[in-house]
PDB file of C-alpha atoms in Angstrom:
ATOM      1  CA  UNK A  26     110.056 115.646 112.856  1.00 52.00           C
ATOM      2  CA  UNK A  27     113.172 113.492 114.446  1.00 53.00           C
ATOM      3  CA  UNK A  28     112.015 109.946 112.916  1.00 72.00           C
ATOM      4  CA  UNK A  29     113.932 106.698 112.968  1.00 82.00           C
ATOM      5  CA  UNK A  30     111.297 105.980 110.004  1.00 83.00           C
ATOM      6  CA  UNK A  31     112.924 108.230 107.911  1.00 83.00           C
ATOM      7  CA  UNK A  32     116.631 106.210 108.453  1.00 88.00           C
ATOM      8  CA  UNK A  33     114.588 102.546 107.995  1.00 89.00           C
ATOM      9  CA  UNK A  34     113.466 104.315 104.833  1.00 88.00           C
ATOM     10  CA  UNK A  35     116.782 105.390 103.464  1.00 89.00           C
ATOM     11  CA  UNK A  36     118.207 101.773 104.278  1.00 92.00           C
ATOM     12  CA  UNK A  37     115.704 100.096 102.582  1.00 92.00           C
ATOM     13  CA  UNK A  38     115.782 102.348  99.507  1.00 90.00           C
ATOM     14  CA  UNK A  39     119.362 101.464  99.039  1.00 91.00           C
ATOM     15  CA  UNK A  40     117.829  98.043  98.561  1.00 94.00           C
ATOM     16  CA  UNK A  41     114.823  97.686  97.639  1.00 91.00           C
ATOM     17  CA  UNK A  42     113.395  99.338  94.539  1.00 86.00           C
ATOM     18  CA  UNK A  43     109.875 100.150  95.855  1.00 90.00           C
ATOM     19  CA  UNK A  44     109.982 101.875  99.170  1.00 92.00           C
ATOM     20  CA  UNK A  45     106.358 103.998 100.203  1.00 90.00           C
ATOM     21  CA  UNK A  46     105.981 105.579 103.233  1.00 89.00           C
ATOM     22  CA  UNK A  47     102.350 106.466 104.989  1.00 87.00           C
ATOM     23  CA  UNK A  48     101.581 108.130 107.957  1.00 84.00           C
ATOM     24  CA  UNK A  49      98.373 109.461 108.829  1.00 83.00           C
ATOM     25  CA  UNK A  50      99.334 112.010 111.110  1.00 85.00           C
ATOM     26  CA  UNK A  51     102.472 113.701 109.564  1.00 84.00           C
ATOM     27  CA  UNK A  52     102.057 117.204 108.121  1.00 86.00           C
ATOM     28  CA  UNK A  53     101.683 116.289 104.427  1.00 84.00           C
ATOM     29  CA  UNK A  54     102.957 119.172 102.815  1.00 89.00           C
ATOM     30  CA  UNK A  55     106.376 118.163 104.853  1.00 88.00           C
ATOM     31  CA  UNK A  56     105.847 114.265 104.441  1.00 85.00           C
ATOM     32  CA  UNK A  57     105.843 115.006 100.034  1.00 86.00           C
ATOM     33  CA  UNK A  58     108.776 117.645 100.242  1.00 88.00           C
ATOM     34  CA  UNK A  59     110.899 114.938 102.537  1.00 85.00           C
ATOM     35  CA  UNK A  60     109.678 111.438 100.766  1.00 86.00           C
ATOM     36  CA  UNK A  61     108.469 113.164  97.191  1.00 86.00           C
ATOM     37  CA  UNK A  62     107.317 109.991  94.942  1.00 84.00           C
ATOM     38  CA  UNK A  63     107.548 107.624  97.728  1.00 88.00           C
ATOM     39  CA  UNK A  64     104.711 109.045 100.274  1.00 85.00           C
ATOM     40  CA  UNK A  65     101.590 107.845 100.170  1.00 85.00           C
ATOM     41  CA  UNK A  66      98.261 109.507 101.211  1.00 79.00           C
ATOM     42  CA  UNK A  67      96.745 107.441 103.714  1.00 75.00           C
ATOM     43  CA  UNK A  68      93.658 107.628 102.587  1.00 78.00           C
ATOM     44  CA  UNK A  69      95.027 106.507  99.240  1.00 80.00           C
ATOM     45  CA  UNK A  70      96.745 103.178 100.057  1.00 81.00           C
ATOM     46  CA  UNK A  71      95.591 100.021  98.488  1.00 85.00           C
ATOM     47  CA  UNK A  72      96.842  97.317 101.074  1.00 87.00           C
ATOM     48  CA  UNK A  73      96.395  94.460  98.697  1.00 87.00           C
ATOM     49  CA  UNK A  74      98.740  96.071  95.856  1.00 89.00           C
ATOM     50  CA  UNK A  75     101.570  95.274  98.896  1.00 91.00           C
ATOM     51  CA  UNK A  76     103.809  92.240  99.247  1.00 92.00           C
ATOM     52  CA  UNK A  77     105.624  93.534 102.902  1.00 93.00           C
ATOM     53  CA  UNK A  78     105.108  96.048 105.396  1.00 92.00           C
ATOM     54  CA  UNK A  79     106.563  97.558 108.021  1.00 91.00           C
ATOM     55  CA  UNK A  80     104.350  99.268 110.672  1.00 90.00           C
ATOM     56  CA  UNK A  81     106.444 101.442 112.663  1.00 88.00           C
ATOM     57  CA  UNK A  82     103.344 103.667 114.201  1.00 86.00           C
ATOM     58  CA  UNK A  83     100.640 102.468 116.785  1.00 87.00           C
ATOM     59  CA  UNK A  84      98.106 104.964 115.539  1.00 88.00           C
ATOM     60  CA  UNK A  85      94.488 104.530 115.637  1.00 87.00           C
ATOM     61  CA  UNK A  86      93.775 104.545 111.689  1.00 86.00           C
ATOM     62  CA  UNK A  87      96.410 101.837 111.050  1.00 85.00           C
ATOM     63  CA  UNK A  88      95.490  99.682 114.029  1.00 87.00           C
ATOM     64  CA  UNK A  89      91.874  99.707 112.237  1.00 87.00           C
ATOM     65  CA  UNK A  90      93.349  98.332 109.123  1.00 87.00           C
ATOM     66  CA  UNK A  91      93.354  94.677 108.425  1.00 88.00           C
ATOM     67  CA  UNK A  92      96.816  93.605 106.995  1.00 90.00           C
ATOM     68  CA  UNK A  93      96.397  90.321 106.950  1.00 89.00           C
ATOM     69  CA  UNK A  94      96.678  89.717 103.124  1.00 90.00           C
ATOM     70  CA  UNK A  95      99.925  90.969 102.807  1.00 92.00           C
ATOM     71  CA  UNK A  96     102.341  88.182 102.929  1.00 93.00           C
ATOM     72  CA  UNK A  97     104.967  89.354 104.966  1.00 93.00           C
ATOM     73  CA  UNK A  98     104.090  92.291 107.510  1.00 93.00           C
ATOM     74  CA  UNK A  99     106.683  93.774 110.138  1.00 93.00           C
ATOM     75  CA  UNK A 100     105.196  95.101 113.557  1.00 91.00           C
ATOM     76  CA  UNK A 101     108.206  96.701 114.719  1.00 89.00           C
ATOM     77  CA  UNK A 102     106.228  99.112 117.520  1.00 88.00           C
ATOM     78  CA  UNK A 103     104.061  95.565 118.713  1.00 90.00           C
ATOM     79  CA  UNK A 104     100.889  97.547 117.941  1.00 90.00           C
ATOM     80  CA  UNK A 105      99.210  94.421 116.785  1.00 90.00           C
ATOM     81  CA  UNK A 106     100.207  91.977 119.777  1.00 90.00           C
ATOM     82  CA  UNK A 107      97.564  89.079 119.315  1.00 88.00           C
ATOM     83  CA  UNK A 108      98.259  89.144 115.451  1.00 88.00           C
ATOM     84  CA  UNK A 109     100.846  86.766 114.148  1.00 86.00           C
ATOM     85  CA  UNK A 110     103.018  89.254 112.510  1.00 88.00           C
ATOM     86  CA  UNK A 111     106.887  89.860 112.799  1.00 85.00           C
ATOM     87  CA  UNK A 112     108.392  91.426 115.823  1.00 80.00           C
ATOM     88  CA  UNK A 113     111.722  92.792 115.490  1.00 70.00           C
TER      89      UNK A 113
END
């Protein structure tokens, strides 16, 4: 899949040490080969463990997540409009 997530990803690996990615409807087989330790299961993700994120999908299963205790979240596809969150 042709992602600009996948070039935010490499960026921010270069400098930040802890870099996960998530996406609920990627193929996972394809989403472990491409991020290998870094991909997390969807269904595995503990939001509060998380001091930023960066939503860069408007899907359903993340727009039913509350991310409101992580400090610093990053709504860079406005999928949460009437939340307070960064808009780049």
């Amino acid at each position: 899949r042709n992602s600009r997530v996948f070039n935010l990803y490499d960026e921010l690996r270069g400098i930040i040490k802890n870099v996960y990615v998530s996406d609920c409807i990627a193929d996972r087989v394809s989403a472990e080969n491409t991020y290998k330790n870094a991909w997390l299961n969807p269904e595995n993700v503990k939001l509060e463990s998380f001091k930023a994120v960066i939503i860069a999908v408007s899907h359903d299963e993340y727009l039913n997540m509350n991310f409101d205790q992580i400090p610093l979240v990053f709504d860079i596809k406005n999928a949460f409009p009437e939340r307070d969150y960064l808009k780049i």
